[in-house]
C-alpha positions as CSV (number, residue, x, y, z in Angstrom):
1,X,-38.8,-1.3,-46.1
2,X,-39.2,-4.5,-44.2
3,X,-35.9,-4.9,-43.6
4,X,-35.4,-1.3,-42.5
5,X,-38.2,-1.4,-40.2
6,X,-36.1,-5.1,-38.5
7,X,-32.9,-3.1,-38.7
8,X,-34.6,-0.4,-36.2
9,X,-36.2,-2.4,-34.2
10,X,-32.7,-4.0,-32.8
11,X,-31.0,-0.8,-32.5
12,X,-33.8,-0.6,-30.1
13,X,-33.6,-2.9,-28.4
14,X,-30.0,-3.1,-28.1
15,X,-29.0,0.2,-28.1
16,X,-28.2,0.0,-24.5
17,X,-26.0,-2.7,-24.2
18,X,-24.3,-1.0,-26.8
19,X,-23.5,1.9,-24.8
20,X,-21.2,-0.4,-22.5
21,X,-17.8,-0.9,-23.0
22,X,-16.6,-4.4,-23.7
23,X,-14.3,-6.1,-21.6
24,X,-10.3,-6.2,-22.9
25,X,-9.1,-9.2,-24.3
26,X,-5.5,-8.9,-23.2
27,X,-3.1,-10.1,-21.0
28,X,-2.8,-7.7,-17.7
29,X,1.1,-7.9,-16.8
30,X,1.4,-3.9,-17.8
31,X,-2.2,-2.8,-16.3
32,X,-2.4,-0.8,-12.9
33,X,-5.1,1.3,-11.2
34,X,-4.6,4.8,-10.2
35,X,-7.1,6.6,-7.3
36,X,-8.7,9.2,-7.4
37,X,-9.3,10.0,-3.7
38,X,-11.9,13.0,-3.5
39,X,-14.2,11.3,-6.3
40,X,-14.2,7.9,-4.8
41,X,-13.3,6.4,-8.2
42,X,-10.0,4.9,-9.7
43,X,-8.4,4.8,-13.4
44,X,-7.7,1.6,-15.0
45,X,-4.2,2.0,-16.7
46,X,-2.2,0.8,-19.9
47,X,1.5,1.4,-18.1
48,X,3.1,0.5,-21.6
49,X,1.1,3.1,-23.7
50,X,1.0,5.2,-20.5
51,X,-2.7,6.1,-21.3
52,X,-6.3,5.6,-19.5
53,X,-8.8,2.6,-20.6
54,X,-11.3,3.0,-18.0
55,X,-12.5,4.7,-15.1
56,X,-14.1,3.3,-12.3
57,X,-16.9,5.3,-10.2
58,X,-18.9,4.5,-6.7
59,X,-16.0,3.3,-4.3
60,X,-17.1,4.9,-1.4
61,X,-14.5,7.1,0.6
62,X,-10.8,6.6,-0.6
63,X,-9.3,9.2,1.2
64,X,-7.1,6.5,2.7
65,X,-7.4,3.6,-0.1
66,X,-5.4,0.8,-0.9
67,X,-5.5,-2.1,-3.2
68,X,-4.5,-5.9,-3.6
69,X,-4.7,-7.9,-7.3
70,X,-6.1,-11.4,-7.6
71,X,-3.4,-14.3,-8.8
72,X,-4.3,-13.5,-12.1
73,X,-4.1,-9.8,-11.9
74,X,-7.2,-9.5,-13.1
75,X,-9.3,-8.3,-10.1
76,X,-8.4,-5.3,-7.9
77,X,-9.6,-5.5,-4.5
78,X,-10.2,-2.3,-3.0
79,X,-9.9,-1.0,0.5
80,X,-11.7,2.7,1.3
81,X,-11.8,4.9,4.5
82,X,-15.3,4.4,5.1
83,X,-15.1,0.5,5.4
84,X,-15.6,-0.3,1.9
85,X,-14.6,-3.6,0.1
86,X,-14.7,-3.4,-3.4
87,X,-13.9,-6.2,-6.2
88,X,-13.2,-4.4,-9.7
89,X,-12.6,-6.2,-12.9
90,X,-9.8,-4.1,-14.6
91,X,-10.3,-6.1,-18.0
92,X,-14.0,-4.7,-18.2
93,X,-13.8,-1.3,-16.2
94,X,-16.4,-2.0,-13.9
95,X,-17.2,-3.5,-10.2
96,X,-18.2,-7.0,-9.6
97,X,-19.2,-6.5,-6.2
98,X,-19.3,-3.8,-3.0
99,X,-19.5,-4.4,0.4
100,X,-19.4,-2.3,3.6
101,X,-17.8,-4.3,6.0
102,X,-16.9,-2.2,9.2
103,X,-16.8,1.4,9.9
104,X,-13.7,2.7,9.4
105,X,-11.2,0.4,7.5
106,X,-6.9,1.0,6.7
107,X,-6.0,-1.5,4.6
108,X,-5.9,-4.5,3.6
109,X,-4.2,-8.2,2.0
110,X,-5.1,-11.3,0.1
111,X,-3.8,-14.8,1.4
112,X,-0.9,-16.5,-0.1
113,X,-3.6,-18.6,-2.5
114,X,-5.5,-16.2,-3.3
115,X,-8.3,-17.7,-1.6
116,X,-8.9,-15.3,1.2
117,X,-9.2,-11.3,1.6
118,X,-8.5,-9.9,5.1
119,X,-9.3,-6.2,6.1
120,X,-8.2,-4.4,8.9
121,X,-10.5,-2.4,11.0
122,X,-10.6,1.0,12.9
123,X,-13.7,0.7,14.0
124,X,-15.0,-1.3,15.0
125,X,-11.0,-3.3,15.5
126,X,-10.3,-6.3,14.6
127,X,-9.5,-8.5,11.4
128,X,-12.4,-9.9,9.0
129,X,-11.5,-12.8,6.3
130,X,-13.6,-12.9,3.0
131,X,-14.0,-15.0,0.0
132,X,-11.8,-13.6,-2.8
133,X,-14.5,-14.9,-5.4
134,X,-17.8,-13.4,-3.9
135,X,-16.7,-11.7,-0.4
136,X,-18.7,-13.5,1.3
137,X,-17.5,-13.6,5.1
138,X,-14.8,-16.4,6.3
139,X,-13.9,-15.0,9.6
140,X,-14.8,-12.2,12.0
141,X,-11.9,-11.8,14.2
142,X,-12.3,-9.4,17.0
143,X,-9.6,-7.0,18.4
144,X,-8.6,-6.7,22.3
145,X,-10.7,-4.7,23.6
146,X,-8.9,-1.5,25.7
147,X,-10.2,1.9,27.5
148,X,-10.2,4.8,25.5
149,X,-9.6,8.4,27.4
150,X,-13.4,8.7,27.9
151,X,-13.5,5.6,30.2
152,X,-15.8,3.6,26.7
153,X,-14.3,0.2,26.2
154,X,-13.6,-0.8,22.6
155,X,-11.6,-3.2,19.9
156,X,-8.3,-2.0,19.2
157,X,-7.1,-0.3,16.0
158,X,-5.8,-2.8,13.8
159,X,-3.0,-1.7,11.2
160,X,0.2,-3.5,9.3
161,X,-2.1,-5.7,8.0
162,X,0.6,-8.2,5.4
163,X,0.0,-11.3,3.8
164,X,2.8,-14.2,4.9
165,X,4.1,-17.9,3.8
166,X,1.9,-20.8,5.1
167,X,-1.1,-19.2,4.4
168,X,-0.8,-16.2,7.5
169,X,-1.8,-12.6,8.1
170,X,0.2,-11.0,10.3
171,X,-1.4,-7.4,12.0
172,X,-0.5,-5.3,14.6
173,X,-3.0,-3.7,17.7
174,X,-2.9,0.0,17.8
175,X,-4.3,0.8,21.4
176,X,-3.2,-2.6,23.4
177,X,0.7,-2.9,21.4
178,X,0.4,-6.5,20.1
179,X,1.5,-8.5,16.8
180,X,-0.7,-11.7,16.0
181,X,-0.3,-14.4,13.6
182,X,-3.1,-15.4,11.9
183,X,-3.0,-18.8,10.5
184,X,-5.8,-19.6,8.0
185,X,-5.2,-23.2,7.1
186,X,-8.5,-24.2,8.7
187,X,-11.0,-20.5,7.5
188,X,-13.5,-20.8,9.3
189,X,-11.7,-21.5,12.3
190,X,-8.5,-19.6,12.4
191,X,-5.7,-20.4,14.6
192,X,-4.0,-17.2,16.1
193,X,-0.6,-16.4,18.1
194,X,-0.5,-13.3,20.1
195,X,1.9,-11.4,21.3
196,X,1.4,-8.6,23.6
197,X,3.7,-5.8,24.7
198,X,5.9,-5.3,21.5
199,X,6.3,-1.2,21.9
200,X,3.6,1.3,22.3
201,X,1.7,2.3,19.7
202,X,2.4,0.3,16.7
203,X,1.4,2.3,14.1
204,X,2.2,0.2,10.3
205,X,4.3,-2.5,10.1
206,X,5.7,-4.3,6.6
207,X,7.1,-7.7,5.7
208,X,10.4,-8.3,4.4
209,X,10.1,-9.5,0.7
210,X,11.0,-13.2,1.4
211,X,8.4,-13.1,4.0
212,X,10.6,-14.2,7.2
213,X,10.7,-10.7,9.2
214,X,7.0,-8.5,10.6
215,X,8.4,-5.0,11.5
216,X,6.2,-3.0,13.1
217,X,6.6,0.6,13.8
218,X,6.2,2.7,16.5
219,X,4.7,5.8,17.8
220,X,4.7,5.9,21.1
221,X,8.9,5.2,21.8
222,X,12.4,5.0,19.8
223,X,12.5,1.7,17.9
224,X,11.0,-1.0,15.9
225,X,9.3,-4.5,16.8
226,X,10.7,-7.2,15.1
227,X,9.3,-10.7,15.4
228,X,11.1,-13.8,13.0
229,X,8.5,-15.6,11.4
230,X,10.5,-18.7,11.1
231,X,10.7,-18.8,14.8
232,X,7.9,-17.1,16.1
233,X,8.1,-19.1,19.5
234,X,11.3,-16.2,20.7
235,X,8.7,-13.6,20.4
236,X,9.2,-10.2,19.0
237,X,12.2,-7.8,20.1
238,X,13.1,-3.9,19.6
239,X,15.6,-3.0,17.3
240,X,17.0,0.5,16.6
241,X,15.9,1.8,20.0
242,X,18.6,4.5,20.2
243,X,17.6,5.7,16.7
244,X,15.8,8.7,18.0
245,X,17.8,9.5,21.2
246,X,19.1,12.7,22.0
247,X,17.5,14.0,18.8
248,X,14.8,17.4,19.1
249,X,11.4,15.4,18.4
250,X,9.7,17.2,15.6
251,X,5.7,17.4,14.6
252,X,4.5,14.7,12.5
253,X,1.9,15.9,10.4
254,X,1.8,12.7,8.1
255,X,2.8,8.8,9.8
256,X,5.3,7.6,7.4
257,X,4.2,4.3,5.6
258,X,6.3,1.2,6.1
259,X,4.6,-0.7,3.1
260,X,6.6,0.9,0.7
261,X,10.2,0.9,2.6
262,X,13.1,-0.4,0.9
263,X,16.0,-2.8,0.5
264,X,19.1,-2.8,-1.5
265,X,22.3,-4.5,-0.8
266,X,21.9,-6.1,2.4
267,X,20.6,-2.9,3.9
268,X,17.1,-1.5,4.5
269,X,16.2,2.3,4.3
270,X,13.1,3.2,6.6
271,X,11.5,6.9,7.4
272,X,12.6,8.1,11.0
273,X,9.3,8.7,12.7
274,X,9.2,12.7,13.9
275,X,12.9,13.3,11.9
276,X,14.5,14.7,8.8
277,X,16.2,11.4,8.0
278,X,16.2,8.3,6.3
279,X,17.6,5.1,8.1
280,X,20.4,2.5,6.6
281,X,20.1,-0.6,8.5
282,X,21.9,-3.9,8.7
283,X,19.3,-6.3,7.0
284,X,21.1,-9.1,9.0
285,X,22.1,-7.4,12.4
286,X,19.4,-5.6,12.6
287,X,21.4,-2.3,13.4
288,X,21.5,1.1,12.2
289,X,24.5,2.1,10.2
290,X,23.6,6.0,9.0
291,X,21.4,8.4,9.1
292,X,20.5,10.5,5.3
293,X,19.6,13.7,6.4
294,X,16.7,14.4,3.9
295,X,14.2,17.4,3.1
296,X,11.4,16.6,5.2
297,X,10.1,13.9,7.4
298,X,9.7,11.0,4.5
299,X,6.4,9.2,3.8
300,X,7.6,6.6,1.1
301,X,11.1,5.5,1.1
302,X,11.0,2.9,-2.0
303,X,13.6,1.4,-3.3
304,X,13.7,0.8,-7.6
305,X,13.4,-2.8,-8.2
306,X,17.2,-3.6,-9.1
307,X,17.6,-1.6,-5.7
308,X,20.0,0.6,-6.7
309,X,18.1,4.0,-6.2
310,X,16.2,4.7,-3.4
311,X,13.2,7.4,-3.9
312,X,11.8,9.4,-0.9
313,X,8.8,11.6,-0.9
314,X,7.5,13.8,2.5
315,X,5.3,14.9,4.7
316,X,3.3,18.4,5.0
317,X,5.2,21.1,4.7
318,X,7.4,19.9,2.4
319,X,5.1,17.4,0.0
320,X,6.2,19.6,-3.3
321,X,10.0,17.4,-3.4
322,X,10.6,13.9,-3.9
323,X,14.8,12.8,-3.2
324,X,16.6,10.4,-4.8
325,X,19.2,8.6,-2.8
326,X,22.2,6.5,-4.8
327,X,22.1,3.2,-2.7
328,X,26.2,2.8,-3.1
329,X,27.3,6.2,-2.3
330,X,24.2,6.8,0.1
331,X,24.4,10.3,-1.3
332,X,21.2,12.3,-2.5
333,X,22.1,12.8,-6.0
334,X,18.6,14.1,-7.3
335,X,15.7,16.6,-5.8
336,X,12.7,16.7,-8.0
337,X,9.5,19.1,-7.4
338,X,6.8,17.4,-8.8
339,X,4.3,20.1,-7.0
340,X,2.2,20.1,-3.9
341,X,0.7,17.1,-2.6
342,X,3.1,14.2,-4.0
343,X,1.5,11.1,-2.4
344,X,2.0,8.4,-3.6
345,X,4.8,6.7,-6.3
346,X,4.9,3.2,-8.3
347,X,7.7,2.1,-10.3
348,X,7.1,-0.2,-13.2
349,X,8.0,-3.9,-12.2
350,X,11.6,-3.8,-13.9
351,X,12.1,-0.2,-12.6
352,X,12.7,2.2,-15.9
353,X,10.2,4.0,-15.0
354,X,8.4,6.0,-11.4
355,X,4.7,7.5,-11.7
356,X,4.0,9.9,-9.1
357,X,0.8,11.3,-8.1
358,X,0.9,15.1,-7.5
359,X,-3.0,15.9,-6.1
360,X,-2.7,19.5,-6.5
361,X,-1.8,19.5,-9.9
362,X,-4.7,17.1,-10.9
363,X,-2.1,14.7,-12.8
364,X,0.5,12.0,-12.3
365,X,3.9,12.6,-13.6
366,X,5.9,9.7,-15.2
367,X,9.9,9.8,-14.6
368,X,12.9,8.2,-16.6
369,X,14.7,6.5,-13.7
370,X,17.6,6.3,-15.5
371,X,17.8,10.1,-16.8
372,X,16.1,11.3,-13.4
373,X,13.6,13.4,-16.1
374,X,9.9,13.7,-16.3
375,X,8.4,12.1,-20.0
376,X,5.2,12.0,-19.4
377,X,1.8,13.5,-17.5
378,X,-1.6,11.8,-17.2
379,X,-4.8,14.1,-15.9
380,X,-6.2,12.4,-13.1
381,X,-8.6,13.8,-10.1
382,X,-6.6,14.3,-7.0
383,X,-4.6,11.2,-7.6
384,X,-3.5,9.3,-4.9
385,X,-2.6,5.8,-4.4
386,X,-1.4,4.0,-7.8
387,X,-1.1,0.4,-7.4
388,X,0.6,-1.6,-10.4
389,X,-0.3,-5.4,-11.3
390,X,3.5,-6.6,-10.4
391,X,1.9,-6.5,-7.1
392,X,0.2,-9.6,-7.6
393,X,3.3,-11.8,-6.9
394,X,4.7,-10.0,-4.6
395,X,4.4,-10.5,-0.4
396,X,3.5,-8.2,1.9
397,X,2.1,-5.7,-0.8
């Protein structure tokens, strides 16, 4: 009776703890996190078993989220709408620490050691540097400030916020049409080249994976800014400035994302801003050698990791189709319909397979990249961005 009577009182008094899941004792090399945008939580993913170990709740607004991994790829570092930072331990399903760091926030990256997080700010502009261990503030880096149509002066949008060599951040101005390097050898006192007047409206920007070129969108003309971050001192240029010219401008309803672009062979594949077309473009040169006529204005154009397909998914209207592209032929040998409101797609890090969220269907859809056929679903709530762990070691993303 005694011992009965011991027996209940630990249940108890550790009944809670109980009630928690335990961390995983595993290695993360085939772990990812999936988000679910309108419930401002995320899934923790097995991609080899293709199946759910945790979920994550209380991010904030990640209408617009995006994620970097720790060197380990054991922390997710999580960038929301409403100027959320957010460390997550995917081994234990559960977040280390939140802060709220500006107002309205696009994205983010984490320094070449690991050491540093940097966000990018709407509102109120500019750059801020944490602490990857305890996101604690490194740097507050304000944006130029410019004259909005009101007359109000105010920090420039920052956006194509990437991670570079040498311990950088490169970001582009919205509003004032700059690029700056930010060098953080020294945090807390950063060291910062700008250059002004690259094109109007810089929109995204994305590195190229050996880190040496910035390519920044833009919105406001024909063209891309292109600065070589080997020689930054000859300043950016414009490339592919004839791109749009002569061409019936079209509505964007969604600004394609550069992040994700793609090369293969020599040759990079970027969403024409405002067009039904994909661009092929000399890697070297720097010039534009065809235009794919595609279903809609593209979003994503990713390339699979032995860059030998390239994968396109669009804007409203047309966000039921994803297109595959055979990087040889440059012919579309593939149109899927995955259903309305394909955002997002991820292939695993040697490319055999693509999951694809599809937010009106509730459910990411897992692909055979070799047979171009669906093999599995996943239920997920209005899935969004899914970010894999191969991330970790890779620049720019």
């Amino acid at each position: 009776m005694k011992s009965f009577r011991t027996l209940l009182l630990l249940l108890i008094l550790f009944a809670p703890s109980l009630l928690v899941a335990e961390c995983l004792t595993r290695g993360t090399g085939d772990m990812g996190i999936i988000i679910e945008r309108a419930a401002g939580s995320l899934k923790v993913v097995d991609t080899s078993a293709r199946r759910e170990l945790f979920r994550v709740e209380g991010l904030g607004d990640l209408s617009h989220a995006s994620a970097v991994y720790s060197r380990d790829a054991r922390y997710a570092y999580i960038f929301g709408r409403d100027g959320g930072l957010t460390k997550v331990d995917i081994l234990c399903g559960r977040i280390v620490k939140r802060i709220v760091q500006g107002g309205n926030s696009i994205g983010g990256a984490i320094s070449q050691d690991g050491s540093l997080i940097a966000v990018s700010n709407y509102e109120p502009g500019g750059v801020k540097v944490f602490s990857s261990d305890d996101l604690s503030l490194v740097a507050d880096i304000p944006a130029t400030t410019v004259t909005d149509r009101e007359g109000n002066k105010k920090g420039s949008k920052t956006v194509g916020l990437v991670d570079a060599p040498d311990q950088r951040f490169v970001v582009s101005l919205y509003d004032s049409g700059e690029s700056w390097i930010i060098d953080m050898d020294t945090p807390a006192n950063p060291s910062i080249q700008r250059f002004e007047k690259i094109g109007r409206l810089p929109y995204d920007a994305l590195i190229t994976p050996d880190g040496r070129y910035y390519i920044a969108g833009l919105f406001g003309q024909d063209g891309l800014s292109l600065l070589d971050l080997w020689h930054p001192e000859q300043g950016p240029r414009l490339i592919l400035e004839d791109y749009g010219r002569g061409q019936q401008k079209l509505p964007v309803y969604k600004m394609p994302h550069l992040e994700g672009w793609a090369m293969a062979g020599g040759r990079a594949f970027l969403p024409a801003v405002g067009q039904h077309s994909v661009l092929v473009v000399d890697s070297t040169e720097w010039r534009e050698l065809k235009q794919i006529p595609v279903h809609g204005q593209p979003v994503f154009v990713m390339a699979r990791p032995d860059g030998r397909q390239i994968w396109v998914n669009f804007a409203f209207p047309h966000n039921d189709t994803i297109q595959v592209i055979d990087t040889e032929t440059l012919d579309i040998v593939k149109t899927l319909k995955p259903g309305k409101g394909t955002l997002h797609m991820e292939f695993s890090p040697r490319g055999e397979e693509v999951w694809i969220s599809v937010r009106d269907k509730d459910e990411v859809q897992i692909y055979d990249t070799r047979t171009l056929q669906q093999t599995h679903r996943l239920s997920v709530d209005k899935p969004s961005g899914i970010f894999f762990t191969s991330r970790a070691h890779q620049t720019g993303l």
